[in-house]
mmCIF file of C-alpha atoms in Angstrom:
data_model
loop_
_atom_site.group_PDB
_atom_site.id
_atom_site.type_symbol
_atom_site.label_atom_id
_atom_site.label_comp_id
_atom_site.label_asym_id
_atom_site.label_seq_id
_atom_site.Cartn_x
_atom_site.Cartn_y
_atom_site.Cartn_z
ATOM 1 C CA UNK A 16 4.582 11.856 -16.353
ATOM 2 C CA UNK A 17 3.962 9.829 -19.703
ATOM 3 C CA UNK A 18 4.717 12.019 -23.035
ATOM 4 C CA UNK A 19 1.177 11.087 -24.182
ATOM 5 C CA UNK A 20 -0.647 12.322 -21.517
ATOM 6 C CA UNK A 21 1.689 15.822 -21.336
ATOM 7 C CA UNK A 22 0.845 15.999 -25.632
ATOM 8 C CA UNK A 23 -2.730 15.505 -24.984
ATOM 9 C CA UNK A 24 -2.876 18.285 -21.668
ATOM 10 C CA UNK A 25 -0.447 20.933 -24.762
ATOM 11 C CA UNK A 26 -3.057 20.030 -27.280
ATOM 12 C CA UNK A 27 -6.031 20.669 -24.845
ATOM 13 C CA UNK A 28 -4.206 24.009 -23.994
ATOM 14 C CA UNK A 29 -3.815 24.966 -27.498
ATOM 15 C CA UNK A 30 -7.407 24.371 -28.210
ATOM 16 C CA UNK A 31 -8.422 26.648 -25.147
ATOM 17 C CA UNK A 32 -6.444 29.359 -26.108
ATOM 18 C CA UNK A 33 -7.829 28.962 -29.918
ATOM 19 C CA UNK A 34 -11.182 30.237 -28.247
ATOM 20 C CA UNK A 35 -9.120 32.893 -26.219
ATOM 21 C CA UNK A 36 -7.309 34.192 -29.186
ATOM 22 C CA UNK A 37 -10.486 33.966 -31.620
ATOM 23 C CA UNK A 38 -12.380 36.431 -28.676
ATOM 24 C CA UNK A 39 -8.953 38.347 -28.508
ATOM 25 C CA UNK A 40 -9.132 38.631 -32.071
ATOM 26 C CA UNK A 41 -13.072 39.822 -32.261
ATOM 27 C CA UNK A 42 -12.145 42.244 -29.290
ATOM 28 C CA UNK A 43 -9.360 43.989 -30.944
ATOM 29 C CA UNK A 44 -10.937 44.430 -34.146
ATOM 30 C CA UNK A 45 -14.546 45.788 -32.922
ATOM 31 C CA UNK A 46 -13.533 46.770 -29.584
ATOM 32 C CA UNK A 47 -16.073 46.512 -26.583
ATOM 33 C CA UNK A 48 -19.141 47.997 -29.531
ATOM 34 C CA UNK A 49 -21.963 45.539 -28.928
ATOM 35 C CA UNK A 50 -23.843 47.165 -32.069
ATOM 36 C CA UNK A 51 -25.355 43.636 -33.919
ATOM 37 C CA UNK A 52 -24.130 45.490 -37.487
ATOM 38 C CA UNK A 53 -20.684 46.073 -36.537
ATOM 39 C CA UNK A 54 -19.594 42.283 -34.845
ATOM 40 C CA UNK A 55 -19.479 39.018 -35.649
ATOM 41 C CA UNK A 56 -22.770 37.049 -35.061
ATOM 42 C CA UNK A 57 -22.463 34.537 -32.393
ATOM 43 C CA UNK A 58 -23.411 31.534 -35.261
ATOM 44 C CA UNK A 59 -20.529 32.707 -37.328
ATOM 45 C CA UNK A 60 -17.993 32.648 -34.188
ATOM 46 C CA UNK A 61 -18.669 29.330 -33.381
ATOM 47 C CA UNK A 62 -18.723 28.043 -36.495
ATOM 48 C CA UNK A 63 -15.381 29.512 -37.136
ATOM 49 C CA UNK A 64 -14.506 28.105 -33.663
ATOM 50 C CA UNK A 65 -15.601 24.725 -34.214
ATOM 51 C CA UNK A 66 -13.540 24.637 -37.637
ATOM 52 C CA UNK A 67 -10.265 26.301 -36.001
ATOM 53 C CA UNK A 68 -10.677 22.858 -33.052
ATOM 54 C CA UNK A 69 -11.658 20.034 -36.024
ATOM 55 C CA UNK A 70 -8.618 21.245 -38.115
ATOM 56 C CA UNK A 71 -6.072 22.370 -35.252
ATOM 57 C CA UNK A 72 -6.396 18.547 -34.013
ATOM 58 C CA UNK A 73 -5.898 17.237 -37.324
ATOM 59 C CA UNK A 74 -2.992 19.673 -37.959
ATOM 60 C CA UNK A 75 -1.574 18.571 -34.633
ATOM 61 C CA UNK A 76 -1.480 14.941 -34.963
ATOM 62 C CA UNK A 77 -0.442 15.083 -38.330
ATOM 63 C CA UNK A 78 2.536 17.691 -37.885
ATOM 64 C CA UNK A 79 3.057 16.407 -34.257
ATOM 65 C CA UNK A 80 3.253 20.062 -32.991
ATOM 66 C CA UNK A 81 3.799 18.901 -29.668
ATOM 67 C CA UNK A 82 7.351 19.131 -29.998
ATOM 68 C CA UNK A 83 8.191 15.556 -28.346
ATOM 69 C CA UNK A 84 9.085 13.598 -31.532
ATOM 70 C CA UNK A 85 11.018 16.347 -33.569
ATOM 71 C CA UNK A 86 13.033 17.294 -30.519
ATOM 72 C CA UNK A 87 12.478 21.033 -28.653
ATOM 73 C CA UNK A 88 14.969 22.601 -31.423
ATOM 74 C CA UNK A 89 13.413 26.095 -31.528
ATOM 75 C CA UNK A 90 13.384 26.948 -34.995
ATOM 76 C CA UNK A 91 12.069 23.663 -35.977
ATOM 77 C CA UNK A 92 9.343 24.553 -33.537
ATOM 78 C CA UNK A 93 8.419 27.967 -34.839
ATOM 79 C CA UNK A 94 8.379 26.990 -38.390
ATOM 80 C CA UNK A 95 5.977 24.125 -37.885
ATOM 81 C CA UNK A 96 3.996 26.336 -35.700
ATOM 82 C CA UNK A 97 3.880 28.840 -38.796
ATOM 83 C CA UNK A 98 3.241 26.138 -41.089
ATOM 84 C CA UNK A 99 0.195 24.986 -39.197
ATOM 85 C CA UNK A 100 -1.629 28.706 -38.374
ATOM 86 C CA UNK A 101 -0.907 29.556 -42.178
ATOM 87 C CA UNK A 102 -2.874 26.191 -43.265
ATOM 88 C CA UNK A 103 -5.565 27.215 -40.592
ATOM 89 C CA UNK A 104 -5.818 31.083 -41.965
ATOM 90 C CA UNK A 105 -5.986 29.939 -45.186
ATOM 91 C CA UNK A 106 -9.047 27.353 -44.193
ATOM 92 C CA UNK A 107 -10.925 29.690 -42.511
ATOM 93 C CA UNK A 108 -10.605 32.458 -45.088
ATOM 94 C CA UNK A 109 -11.842 29.935 -47.580
ATOM 95 C CA UNK A 110 -14.618 28.398 -45.438
ATOM 96 C CA UNK A 111 -15.865 32.058 -45.017
ATOM 97 C CA UNK A 112 -15.496 32.678 -48.363
ATOM 98 C CA UNK A 113 -17.627 29.231 -49.496
ATOM 99 C CA UNK A 114 -20.130 29.975 -46.941
ATOM 100 C CA UNK A 115 -20.762 33.547 -47.581
ATOM 101 C CA UNK A 116 -20.190 34.562 -44.117
ATOM 102 C CA UNK A 117 -18.942 38.092 -43.469
ATOM 103 C CA UNK A 118 -15.319 37.531 -42.190
ATOM 104 C CA UNK A 119 -13.107 40.953 -41.458
ATOM 105 C CA UNK A 120 -9.632 39.991 -42.461
ATOM 106 C CA UNK A 121 -8.348 42.308 -40.254
ATOM 107 C CA UNK A 122 -9.922 40.151 -37.621
ATOM 108 C CA UNK A 123 -8.530 37.108 -39.115
ATOM 109 C CA UNK A 124 -4.828 38.630 -39.233
ATOM 110 C CA UNK A 125 -5.180 39.128 -35.771
ATOM 111 C CA UNK A 126 -6.608 35.707 -34.732
ATOM 112 C CA UNK A 127 -3.361 34.418 -36.679
ATOM 113 C CA UNK A 128 -1.237 36.399 -34.900
ATOM 114 C CA UNK A 129 -2.320 35.640 -31.375
ATOM 115 C CA UNK A 130 -2.810 32.116 -32.033
ATOM 116 C CA UNK A 131 0.848 32.085 -33.220
ATOM 117 C CA UNK A 132 1.508 33.583 -29.746
#
């Protein structure tokens, strides 16, 4: 299998994992309560998911997060992933502040932790 095809599969898996991690962070933060005043609205969740996908595609191509170009040295990959997730979390927090959307800091922390996994 060519590395380019495998890199696109890795990126696709990362994007799917980002959606699962965002839903998981929401469940960890709010539980299974469905009260509208205690949860994210779906519009806010979609805005953050779209921003995450766009930024992750850019970060993945810029920082070469697939591990093929820099080698599979574990500390190097972990440091790149930590830096990418940190950049993503800063942009998401700034986006929430700039758009004046309610963003739970705990939910964003859970999201960053799950995304790093």
